[in-house]
Coordinates of C-alpha atoms and ligand atoms in Angstrom, one line a residue:
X1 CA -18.4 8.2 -31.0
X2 CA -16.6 6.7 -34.0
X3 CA -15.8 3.0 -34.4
X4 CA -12.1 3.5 -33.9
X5 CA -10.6 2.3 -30.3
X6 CA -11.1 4.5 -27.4
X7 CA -6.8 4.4 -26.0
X8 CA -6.3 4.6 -22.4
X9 CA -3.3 4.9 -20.7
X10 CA -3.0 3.3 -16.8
X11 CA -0.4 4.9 -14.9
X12 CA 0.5 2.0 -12.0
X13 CA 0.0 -1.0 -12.2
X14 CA -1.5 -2.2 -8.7
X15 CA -4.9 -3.9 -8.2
X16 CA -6.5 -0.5 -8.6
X17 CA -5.1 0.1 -12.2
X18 CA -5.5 -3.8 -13.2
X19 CA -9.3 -3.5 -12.0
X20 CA -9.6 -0.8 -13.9
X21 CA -8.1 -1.7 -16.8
X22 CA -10.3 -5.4 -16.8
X23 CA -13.4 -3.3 -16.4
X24 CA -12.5 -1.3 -19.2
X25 CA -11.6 -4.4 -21.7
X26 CA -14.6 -6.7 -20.9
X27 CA -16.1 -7.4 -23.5
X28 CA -19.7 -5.0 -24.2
X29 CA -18.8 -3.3 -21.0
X30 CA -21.3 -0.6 -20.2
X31 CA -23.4 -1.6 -22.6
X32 CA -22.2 -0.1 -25.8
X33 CA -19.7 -1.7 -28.7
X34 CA -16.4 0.7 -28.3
X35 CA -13.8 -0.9 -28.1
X36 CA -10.9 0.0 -25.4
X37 CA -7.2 -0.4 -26.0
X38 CA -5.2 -0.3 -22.5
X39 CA -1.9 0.7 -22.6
X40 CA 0.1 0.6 -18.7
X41 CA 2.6 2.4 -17.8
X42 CA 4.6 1.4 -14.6
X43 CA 7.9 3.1 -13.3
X44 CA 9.1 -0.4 -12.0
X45 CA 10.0 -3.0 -14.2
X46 CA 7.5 -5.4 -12.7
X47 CA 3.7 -5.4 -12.1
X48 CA 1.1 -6.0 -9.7
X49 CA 2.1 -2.4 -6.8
X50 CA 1.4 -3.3 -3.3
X51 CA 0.6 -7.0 -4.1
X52 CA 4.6 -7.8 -4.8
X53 CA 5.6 -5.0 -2.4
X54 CA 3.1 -4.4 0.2
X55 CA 1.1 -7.8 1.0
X56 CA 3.4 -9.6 3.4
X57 CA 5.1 -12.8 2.1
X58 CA 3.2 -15.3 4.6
X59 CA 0.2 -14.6 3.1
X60 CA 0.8 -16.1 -0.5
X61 CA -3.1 -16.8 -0.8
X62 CA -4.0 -12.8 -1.2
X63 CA -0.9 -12.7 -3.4
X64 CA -2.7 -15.3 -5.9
X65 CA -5.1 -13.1 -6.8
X66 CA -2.7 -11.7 -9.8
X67 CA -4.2 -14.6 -12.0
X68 CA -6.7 -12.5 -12.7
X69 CA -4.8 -9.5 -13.5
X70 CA -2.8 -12.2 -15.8
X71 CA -6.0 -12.8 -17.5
X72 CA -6.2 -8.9 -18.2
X73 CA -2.9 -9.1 -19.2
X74 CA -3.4 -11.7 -21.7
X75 CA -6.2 -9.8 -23.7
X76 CA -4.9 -8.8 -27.3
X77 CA -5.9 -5.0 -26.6
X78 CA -3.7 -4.4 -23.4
X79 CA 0.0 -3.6 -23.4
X80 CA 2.3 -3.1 -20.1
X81 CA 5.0 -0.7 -20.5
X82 CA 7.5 -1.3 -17.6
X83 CA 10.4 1.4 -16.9
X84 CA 8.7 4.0 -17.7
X85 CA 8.5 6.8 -15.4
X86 CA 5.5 9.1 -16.0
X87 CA 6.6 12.7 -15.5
X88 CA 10.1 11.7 -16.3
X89 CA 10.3 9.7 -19.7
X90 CA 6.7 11.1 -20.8
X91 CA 4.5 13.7 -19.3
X92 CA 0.9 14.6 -19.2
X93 CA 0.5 16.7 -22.4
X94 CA 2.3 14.3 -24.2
X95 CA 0.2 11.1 -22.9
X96 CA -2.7 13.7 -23.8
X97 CA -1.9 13.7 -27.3
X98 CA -2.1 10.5 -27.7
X99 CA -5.1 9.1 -25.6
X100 CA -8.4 9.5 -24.7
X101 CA -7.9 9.3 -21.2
X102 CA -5.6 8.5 -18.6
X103 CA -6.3 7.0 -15.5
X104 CA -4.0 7.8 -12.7
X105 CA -3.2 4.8 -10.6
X106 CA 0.1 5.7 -8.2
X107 CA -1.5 4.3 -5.0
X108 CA 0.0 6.5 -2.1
X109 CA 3.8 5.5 -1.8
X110 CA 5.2 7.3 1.2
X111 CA 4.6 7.0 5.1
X112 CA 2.9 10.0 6.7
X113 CA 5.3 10.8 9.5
X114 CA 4.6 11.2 13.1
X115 CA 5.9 14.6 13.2
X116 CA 7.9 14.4 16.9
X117 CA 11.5 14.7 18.0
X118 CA 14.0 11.8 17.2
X119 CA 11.8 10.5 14.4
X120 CA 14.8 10.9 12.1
X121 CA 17.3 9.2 15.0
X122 CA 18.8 5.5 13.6
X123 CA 16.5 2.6 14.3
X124 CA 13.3 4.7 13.4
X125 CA 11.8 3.5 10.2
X126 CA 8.5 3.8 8.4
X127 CA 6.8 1.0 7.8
X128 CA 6.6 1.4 4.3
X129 CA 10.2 1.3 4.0
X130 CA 10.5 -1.8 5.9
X131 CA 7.2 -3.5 4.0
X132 CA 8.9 -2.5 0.8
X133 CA 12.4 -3.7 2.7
X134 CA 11.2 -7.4 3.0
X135 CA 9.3 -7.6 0.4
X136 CA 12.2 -7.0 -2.6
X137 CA 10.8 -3.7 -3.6
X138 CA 14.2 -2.0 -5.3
X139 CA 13.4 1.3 -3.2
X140 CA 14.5 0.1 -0.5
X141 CA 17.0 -3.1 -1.3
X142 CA 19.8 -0.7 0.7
X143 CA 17.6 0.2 3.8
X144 CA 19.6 -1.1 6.9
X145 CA 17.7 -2.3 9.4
X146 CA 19.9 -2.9 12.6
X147 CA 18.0 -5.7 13.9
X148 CA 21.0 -7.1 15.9
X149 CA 21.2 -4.4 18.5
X150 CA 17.5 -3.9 20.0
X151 CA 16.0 -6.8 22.0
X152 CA 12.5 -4.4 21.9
X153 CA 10.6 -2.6 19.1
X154 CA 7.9 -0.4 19.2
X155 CA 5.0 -0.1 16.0
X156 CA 3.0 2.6 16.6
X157 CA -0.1 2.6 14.7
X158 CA -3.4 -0.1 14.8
X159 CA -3.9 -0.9 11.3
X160 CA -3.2 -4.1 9.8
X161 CA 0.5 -2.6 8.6
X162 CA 1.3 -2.5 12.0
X163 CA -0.4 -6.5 12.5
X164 CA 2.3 -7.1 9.4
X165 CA 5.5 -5.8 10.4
X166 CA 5.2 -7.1 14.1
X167 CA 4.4 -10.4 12.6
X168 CA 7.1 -10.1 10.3
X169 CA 9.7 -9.3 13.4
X170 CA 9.2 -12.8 15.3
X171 CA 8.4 -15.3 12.5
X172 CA 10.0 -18.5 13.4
X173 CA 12.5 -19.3 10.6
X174 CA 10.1 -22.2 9.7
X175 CA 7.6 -19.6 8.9
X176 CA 9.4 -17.9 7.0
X177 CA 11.4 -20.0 4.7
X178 CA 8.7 -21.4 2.6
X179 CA 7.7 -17.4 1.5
X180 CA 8.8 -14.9 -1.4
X181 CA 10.8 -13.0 2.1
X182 CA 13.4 -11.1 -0.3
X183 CA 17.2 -12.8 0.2
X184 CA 18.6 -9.7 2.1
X185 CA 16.0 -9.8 4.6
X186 CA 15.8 -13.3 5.2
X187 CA 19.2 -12.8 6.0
X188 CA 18.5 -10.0 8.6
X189 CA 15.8 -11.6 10.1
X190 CA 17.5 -15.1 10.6
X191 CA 20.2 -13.0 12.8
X192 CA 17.9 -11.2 14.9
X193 CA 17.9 -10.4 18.4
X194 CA 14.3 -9.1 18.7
X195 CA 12.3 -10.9 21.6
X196 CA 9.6 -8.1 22.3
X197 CA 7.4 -6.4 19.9
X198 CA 5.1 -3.6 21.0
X199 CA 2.0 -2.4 19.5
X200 CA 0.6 1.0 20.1
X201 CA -2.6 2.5 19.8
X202 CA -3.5 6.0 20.3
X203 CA -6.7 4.7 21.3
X204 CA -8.5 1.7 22.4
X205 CA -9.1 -1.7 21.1
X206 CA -13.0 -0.8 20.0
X207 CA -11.8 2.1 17.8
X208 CA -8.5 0.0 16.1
X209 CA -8.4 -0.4 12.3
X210 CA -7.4 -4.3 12.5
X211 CA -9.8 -6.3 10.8
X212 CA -10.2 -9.9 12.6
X213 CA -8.4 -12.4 10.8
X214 CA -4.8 -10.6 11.2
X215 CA -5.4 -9.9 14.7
X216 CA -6.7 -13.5 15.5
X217 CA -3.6 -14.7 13.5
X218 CA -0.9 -12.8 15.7
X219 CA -2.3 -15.4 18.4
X220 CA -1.1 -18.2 16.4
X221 CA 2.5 -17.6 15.5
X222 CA 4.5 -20.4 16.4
X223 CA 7.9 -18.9 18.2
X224 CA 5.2 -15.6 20.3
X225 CA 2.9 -14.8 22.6
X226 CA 0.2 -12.6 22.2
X227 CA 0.1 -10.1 25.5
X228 CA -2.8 -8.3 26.9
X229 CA -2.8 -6.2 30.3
X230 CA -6.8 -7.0 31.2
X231 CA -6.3 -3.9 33.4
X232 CA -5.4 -1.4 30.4
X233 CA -7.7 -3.2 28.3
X234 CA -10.7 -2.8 30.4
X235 CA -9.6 0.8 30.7
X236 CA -9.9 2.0 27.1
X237 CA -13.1 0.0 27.0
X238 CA -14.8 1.9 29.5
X239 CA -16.0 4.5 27.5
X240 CA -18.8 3.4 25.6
X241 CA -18.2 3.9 21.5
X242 CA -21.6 3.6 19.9
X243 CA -20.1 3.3 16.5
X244 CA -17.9 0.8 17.4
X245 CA -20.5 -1.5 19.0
X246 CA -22.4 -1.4 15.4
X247 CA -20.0 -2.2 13.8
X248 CA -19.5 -5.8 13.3
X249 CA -15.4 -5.7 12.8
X250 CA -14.8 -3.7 16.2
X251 CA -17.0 -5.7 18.3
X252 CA -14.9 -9.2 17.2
X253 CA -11.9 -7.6 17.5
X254 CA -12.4 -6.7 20.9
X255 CA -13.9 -10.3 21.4
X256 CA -10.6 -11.8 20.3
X257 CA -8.4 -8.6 22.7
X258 CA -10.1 -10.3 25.7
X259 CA -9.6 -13.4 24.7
X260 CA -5.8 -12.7 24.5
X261 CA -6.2 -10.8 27.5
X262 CA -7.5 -14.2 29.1
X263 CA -4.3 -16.6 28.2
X264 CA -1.7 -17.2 30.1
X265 CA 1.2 -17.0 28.1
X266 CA 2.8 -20.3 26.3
X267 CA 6.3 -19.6 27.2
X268 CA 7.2 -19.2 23.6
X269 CA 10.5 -17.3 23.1
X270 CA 8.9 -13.5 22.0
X271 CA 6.3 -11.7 22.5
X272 CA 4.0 -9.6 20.8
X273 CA 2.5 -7.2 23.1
X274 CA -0.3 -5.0 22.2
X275 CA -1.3 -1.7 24.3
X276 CA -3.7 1.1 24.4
X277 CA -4.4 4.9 24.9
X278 CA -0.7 6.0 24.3
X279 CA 1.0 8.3 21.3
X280 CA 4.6 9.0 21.2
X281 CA 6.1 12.0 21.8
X282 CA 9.4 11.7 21.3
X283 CA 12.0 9.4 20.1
X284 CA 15.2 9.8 22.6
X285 CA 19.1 8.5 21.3
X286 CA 20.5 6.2 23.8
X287 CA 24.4 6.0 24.5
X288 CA 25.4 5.3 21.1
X289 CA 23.2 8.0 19.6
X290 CA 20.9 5.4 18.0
X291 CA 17.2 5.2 19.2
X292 CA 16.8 4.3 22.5
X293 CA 13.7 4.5 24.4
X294 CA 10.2 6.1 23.1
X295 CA 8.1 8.7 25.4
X296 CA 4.9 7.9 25.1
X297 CA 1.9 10.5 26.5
X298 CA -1.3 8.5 28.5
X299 CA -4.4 9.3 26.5
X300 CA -8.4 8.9 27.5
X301 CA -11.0 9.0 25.7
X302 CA -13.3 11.5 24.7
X303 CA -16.2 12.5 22.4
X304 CA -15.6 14.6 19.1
X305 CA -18.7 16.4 17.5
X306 CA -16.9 18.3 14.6
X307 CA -18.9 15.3 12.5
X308 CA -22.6 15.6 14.1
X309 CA -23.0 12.8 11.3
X310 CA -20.6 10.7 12.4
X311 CA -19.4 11.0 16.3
X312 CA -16.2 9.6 16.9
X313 CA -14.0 8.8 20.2
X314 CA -11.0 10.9 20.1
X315 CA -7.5 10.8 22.2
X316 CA -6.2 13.3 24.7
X317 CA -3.4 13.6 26.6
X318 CA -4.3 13.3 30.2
X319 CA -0.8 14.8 31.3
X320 CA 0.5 11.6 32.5
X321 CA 3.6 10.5 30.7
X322 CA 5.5 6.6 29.8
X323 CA 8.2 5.6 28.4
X324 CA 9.6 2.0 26.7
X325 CA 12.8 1.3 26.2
X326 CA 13.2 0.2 22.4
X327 CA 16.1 -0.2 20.0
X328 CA 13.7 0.2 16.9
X329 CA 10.3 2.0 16.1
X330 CA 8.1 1.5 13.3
X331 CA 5.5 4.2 12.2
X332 CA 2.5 2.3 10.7
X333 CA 0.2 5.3 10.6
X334 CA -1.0 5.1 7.0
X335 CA 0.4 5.9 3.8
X336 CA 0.3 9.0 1.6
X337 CA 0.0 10.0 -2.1
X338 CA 2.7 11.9 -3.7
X339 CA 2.1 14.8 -6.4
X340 CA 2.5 13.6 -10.0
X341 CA 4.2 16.7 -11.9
X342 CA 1.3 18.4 -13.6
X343 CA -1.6 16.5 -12.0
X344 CA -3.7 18.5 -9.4
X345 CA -2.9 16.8 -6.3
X346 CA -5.1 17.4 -2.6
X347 CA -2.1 18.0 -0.3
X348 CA -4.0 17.7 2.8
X349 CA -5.9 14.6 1.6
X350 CA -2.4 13.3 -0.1
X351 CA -4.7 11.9 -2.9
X352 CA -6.0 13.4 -6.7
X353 CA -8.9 15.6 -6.2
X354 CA -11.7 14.2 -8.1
X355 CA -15.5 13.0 -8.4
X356 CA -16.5 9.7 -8.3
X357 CA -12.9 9.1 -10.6
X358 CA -13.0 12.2 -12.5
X359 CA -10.2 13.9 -12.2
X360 CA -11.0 17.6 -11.1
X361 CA -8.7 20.9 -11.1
X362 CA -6.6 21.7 -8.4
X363 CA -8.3 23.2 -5.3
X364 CA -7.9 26.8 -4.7
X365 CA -5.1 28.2 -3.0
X366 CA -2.5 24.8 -3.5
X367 CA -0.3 25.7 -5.5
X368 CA 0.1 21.8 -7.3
X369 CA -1.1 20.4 -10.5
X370 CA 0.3 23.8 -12.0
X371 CA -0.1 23.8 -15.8
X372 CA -3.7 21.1 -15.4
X373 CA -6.5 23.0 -16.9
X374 CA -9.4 23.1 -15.3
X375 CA -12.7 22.8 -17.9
X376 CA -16.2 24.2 -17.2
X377 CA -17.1 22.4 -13.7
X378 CA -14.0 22.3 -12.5
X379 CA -13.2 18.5 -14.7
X380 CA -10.3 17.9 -16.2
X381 CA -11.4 16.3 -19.3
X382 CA -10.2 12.6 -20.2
X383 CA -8.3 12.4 -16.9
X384 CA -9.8 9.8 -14.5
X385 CA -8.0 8.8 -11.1
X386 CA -8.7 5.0 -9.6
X387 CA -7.4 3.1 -5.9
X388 CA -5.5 4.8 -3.6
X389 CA -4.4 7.9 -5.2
X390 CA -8.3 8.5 -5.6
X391 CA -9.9 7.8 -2.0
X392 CA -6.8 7.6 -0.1
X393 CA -4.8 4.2 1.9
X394 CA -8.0 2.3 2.7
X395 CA -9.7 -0.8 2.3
X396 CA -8.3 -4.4 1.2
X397 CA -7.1 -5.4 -2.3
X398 CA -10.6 -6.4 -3.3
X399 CA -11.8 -2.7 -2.3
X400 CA -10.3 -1.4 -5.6
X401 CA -12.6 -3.6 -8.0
X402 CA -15.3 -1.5 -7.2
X403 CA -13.8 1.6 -6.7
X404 CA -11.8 0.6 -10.3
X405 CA -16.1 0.0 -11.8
X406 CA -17.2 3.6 -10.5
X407 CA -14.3 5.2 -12.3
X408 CA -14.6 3.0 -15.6
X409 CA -17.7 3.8 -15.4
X410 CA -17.0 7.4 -15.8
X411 CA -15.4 6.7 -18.9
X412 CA -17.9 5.0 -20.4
X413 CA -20.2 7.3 -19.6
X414 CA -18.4 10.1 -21.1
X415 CA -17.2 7.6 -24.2
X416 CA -20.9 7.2 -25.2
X417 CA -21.7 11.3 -24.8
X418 CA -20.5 11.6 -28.1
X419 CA -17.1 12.1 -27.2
X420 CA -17.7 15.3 -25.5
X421 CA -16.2 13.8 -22.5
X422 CA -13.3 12.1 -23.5
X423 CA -9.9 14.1 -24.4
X424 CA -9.4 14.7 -28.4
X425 CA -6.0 13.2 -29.0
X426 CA -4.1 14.8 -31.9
X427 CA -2.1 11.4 -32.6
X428 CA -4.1 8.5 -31.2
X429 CA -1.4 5.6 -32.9
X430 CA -0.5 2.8 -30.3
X431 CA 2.6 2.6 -32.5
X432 CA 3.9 6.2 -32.4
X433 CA 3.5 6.7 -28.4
X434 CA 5.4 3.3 -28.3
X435 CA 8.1 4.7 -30.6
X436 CA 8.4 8.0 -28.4
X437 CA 8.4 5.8 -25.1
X438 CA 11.1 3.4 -26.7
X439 CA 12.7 6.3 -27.7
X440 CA 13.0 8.1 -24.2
X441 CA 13.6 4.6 -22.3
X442 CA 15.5 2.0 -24.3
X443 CA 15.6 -0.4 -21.7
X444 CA 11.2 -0.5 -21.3
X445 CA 9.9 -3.9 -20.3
X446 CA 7.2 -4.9 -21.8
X447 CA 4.7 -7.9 -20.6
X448 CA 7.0 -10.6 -22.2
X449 CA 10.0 -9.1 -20.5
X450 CA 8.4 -8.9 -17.0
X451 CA 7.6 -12.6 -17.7
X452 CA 10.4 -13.7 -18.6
X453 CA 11.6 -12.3 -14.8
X454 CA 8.6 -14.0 -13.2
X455 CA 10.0 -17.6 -14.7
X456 CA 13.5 -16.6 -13.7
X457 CA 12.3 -15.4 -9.9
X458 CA 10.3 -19.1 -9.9
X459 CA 12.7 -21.2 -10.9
X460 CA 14.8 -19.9 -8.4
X461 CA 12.6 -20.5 -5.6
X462 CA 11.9 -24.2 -7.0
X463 CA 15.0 -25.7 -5.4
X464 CA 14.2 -24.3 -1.9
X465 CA 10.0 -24.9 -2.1
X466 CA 9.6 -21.5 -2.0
X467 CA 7.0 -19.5 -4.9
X468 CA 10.4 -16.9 -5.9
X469 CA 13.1 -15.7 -5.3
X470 CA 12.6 -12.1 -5.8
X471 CA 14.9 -9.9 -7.8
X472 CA 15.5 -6.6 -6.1
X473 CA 17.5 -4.8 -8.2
X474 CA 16.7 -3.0 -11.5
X475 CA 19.6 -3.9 -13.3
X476 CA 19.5 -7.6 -12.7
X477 CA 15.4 -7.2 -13.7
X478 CA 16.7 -5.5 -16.8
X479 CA 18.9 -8.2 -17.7
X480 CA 16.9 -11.2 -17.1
X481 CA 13.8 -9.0 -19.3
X482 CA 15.9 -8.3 -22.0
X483 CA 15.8 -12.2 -22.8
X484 CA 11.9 -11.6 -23.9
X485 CA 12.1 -7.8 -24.6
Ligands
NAP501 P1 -5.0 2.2 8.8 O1 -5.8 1.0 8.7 O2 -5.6 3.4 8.4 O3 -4.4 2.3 10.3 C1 -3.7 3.4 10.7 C2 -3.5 3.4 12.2 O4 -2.6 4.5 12.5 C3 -4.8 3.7 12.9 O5 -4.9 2.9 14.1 C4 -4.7 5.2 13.3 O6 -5.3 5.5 14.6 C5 -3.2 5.3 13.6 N1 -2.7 6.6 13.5 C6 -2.9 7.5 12.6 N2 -2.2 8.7 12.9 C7 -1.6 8.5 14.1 C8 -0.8 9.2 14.9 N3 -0.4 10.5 14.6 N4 -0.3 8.7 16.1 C9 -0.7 7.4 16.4 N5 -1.5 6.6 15.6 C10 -1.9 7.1 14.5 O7 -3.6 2.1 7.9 P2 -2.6 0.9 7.5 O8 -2.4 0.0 8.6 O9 -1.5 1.6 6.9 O10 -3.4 0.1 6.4 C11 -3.8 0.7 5.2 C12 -4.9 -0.1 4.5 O11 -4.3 -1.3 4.0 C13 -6.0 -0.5 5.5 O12 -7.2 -0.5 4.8 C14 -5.6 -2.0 5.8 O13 -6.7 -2.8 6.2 C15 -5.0 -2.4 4.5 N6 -4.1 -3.6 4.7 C16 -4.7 -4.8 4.7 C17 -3.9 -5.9 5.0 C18 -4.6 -7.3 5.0 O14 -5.7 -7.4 4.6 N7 -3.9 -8.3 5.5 C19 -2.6 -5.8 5.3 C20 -2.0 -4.5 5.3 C21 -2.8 -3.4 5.1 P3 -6.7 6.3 14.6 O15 -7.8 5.3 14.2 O16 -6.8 6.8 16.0 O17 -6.6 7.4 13.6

């Protein structure tokens, strides 16, 4: 390869895309000399993806690990391009003419739905859109979340989404005041008549995708209880999961289920309840035509073989039927990646087909990514995918540093062939695809705008002790950025 800069544009900027974009500017890197310029491109006007919008505000210590995507941000060979919308203000070809590669890092936005009668009915929500609600994400600054009229709501789901918006729904007002809790739905939540949170899980505690420090936290929540039936527990335990008991995660969580299974209740003034070996079937209107109570099926357990590699307990309906009466439901049953116009895209996977990060054409018979070209071995050259969009909603923040290295690399890999692997740009100028961005979106942020909006957001939280006060409109993020811009 020649001495000039390989250019690499992120699309997203989330832990995935700042991992990868560290990786790719540390310096000697793979072991060669190239040097990397990183140009990000973000639809929102701020950075960091799931860690503003997605971890939940009491947990400011996994929210601190943006220092070190501050320190990528810092490097003289990385630019942030906020408000810029990729398939709207530039699209593929064009990011293809001026880089060697992009690396698509979109996370996977959108809930998957539950797919059963009444999920549209008011007072059913998607997690997502509730995370994103309480969090300040500008997505959902409108949602309206009727927590006034329901005494009871249902999550469904046992991931640690599910953990977060339950814990979100009976936070004492102590516990939440000191956090980043965006204005509108510290609001909401200060007028709440919640008292009764119920967790479902399709199956049992042994197969649940907690991990242990959220669950053990749910027991330590100032204004709830933590409620087990020992009866319903031992009943989803009963049939043995072999991959559960070797795995070191399961095994405490169901220590810690037993334990809460154990304690009497404190008397504190809600409850979190958690139960097992039900799925909803339908979501039914009460009188006012908002939702009103949840039909849930009774599941057992049973054995599925389709993986001889990997034998899992599965959930059946065993006829019998339940229902709770609940004013709200939450679906926390994982996230989903949405197409990115002209980028293959896995429909049933909801994630960029692709090999170890190489971005490959779309699979036969889908229809998406129309107009991607697939090269010899199916690659699409100089088109790399990192985080969520890549392997789909799993793992914690941390997960995507090493998922970000097998990606990067990729690209080094494919840098140091000679270039054969890496896209041919026809005008690789940082200054002209700047021009042409500025051009199609006036009002882009760039780093020293979305810093000038993290000083504003902080010194608004200094008078009340908390770390911001989130803005959570674009306008008003557009205004305070155009101080720096
Ligand atoms: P998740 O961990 O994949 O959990 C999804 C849950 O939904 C599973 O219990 C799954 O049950 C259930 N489910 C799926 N389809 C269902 C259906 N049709 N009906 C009923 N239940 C269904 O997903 P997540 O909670 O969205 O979390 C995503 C990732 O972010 C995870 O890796 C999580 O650990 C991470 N995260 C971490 C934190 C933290 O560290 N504090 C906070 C939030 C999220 P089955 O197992 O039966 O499929």
């Amino acid at each position: 390869m020649t001495d000039s800069p390989i250019r690499v544009a992120v699309i997203g900027s989330g832990p995935a895309g700042f991992y990868a974009a560290g990786h790719l500017l540390k310096d000697g890197a793979g072991g060669h000399s190239i040097n990397f310029e990183v140009d990000m491109l973000e639809r929102l006007p701020t950075p960091w993806g799931l860690v503003r919008s997605g971890v939940a505000p009491d947990h400011p210590k996994i929210k601190s690990v943006t220092r070190i995507y501050e320190k990528t941000a810092a490097h003289p060979r990385f630019r942030f391009f906020g408000n810029v919308c990729f398939g709207e203000h530039v699209s593929r070809e064009e990011l293809l003419s001026h880089y060697h590669a992009i690396v698509y890092a979109t996370g996977t936005p959108v809930d998957r739905p539950l797919g059963i009668p009444g999920e549209e009915l008011p007072g059913s929500h998607a997690a997502t859109e509730f995370v994103g609600w309480y969090n300040g994400h500008p997505d959902h600054t409108d949602l309206e979340v009727d927590l006034r009229s329901a005494e009871r709501a249902v999550v469904i789901g046992n991931g640690n989404v599910a953990i977060d918006v339950a814990r979100m729904l009976v936070l004492a007002p102590s516990e939440l005041a000191p956090t980043d809790t965006a204005d509108h739905a510290l609001e909401v939540l200060a007028e709440s008549h919640v008292k009764e949170v119920v967790i479902v899980g399709r199956r049992g505690p042994a197969q649940a995708a907690f991990t242990n420090p959220e669950l053990l936290e749910l027991g330590e929540l100032a204004d709830a209880d933590v409620i087990v039936d020992p009866a319903e527990l031992d009943r989803a335990l009963a049939v043995h999961d072999s991959g559960a008991e070797e795995n070191i995660t399961s095994r405490r969580n169901v220590e810690i289920l037993r334990s809460y299974a154990e304690r009497p209740p404190y008397g504190r003034a809600k409850r979190i309840v958690l139960r097992f070996l039900l799925s909803p079937t339908a979501l039914l209107p009460g009188d006012s035509g908002h939702l009103g109570t949840v039909e849930l099926a009774r599941n057992e357990l049973i054995a599925d073989q389709t993986d001889p590699a990997h034998p899992q307990l599965r959930a059946r309906a065993t006829g019998e039927q339940e229902t709770i009466p609940a004013g709200l439901v939450f679906r926390a049953i994982g996230y989903r990646g949405v197409p990115l116009p002209g980028v293959p895209h896995d429909a049933r996977r909801g994630v960029i087909p692709n090999e170890g990060g190489r971005v490959l054409g779309a699979p036969e018979g889908s229809g998406d990514g129309e107009g991607a070209r697939p090269q010899a071995g199916g690659r699409l050259r100089g088109e790399y995918t990192v985080g969520w969009i890549k392997r789909g909603p799993s793992g914690v923040i941390g997960t995507n540093k090493k998922d970000a290295q097998e990606t990067v690399d990729a690209i080094f890999a494919d840098a140091a062939s000679d270039g054969e692997g890496l896209n041919v740009p026809a005008s690789p100028d940082g200054a002209a695809i700047e021009r042409l961005l500025r051009e199609r979106q006036p009002e882009l942020v760039t780093y020293d705008g979305w810093a000038s909006i993290d000083r504003h957001e902080r010194s608004l939280g200094e008078s009340t002790g908390r770390p911001r006060v989130k803005l959570t409109r674009i306008d008003e993020m557009l205004r305070v950025a155009a101080d720096e811009n």
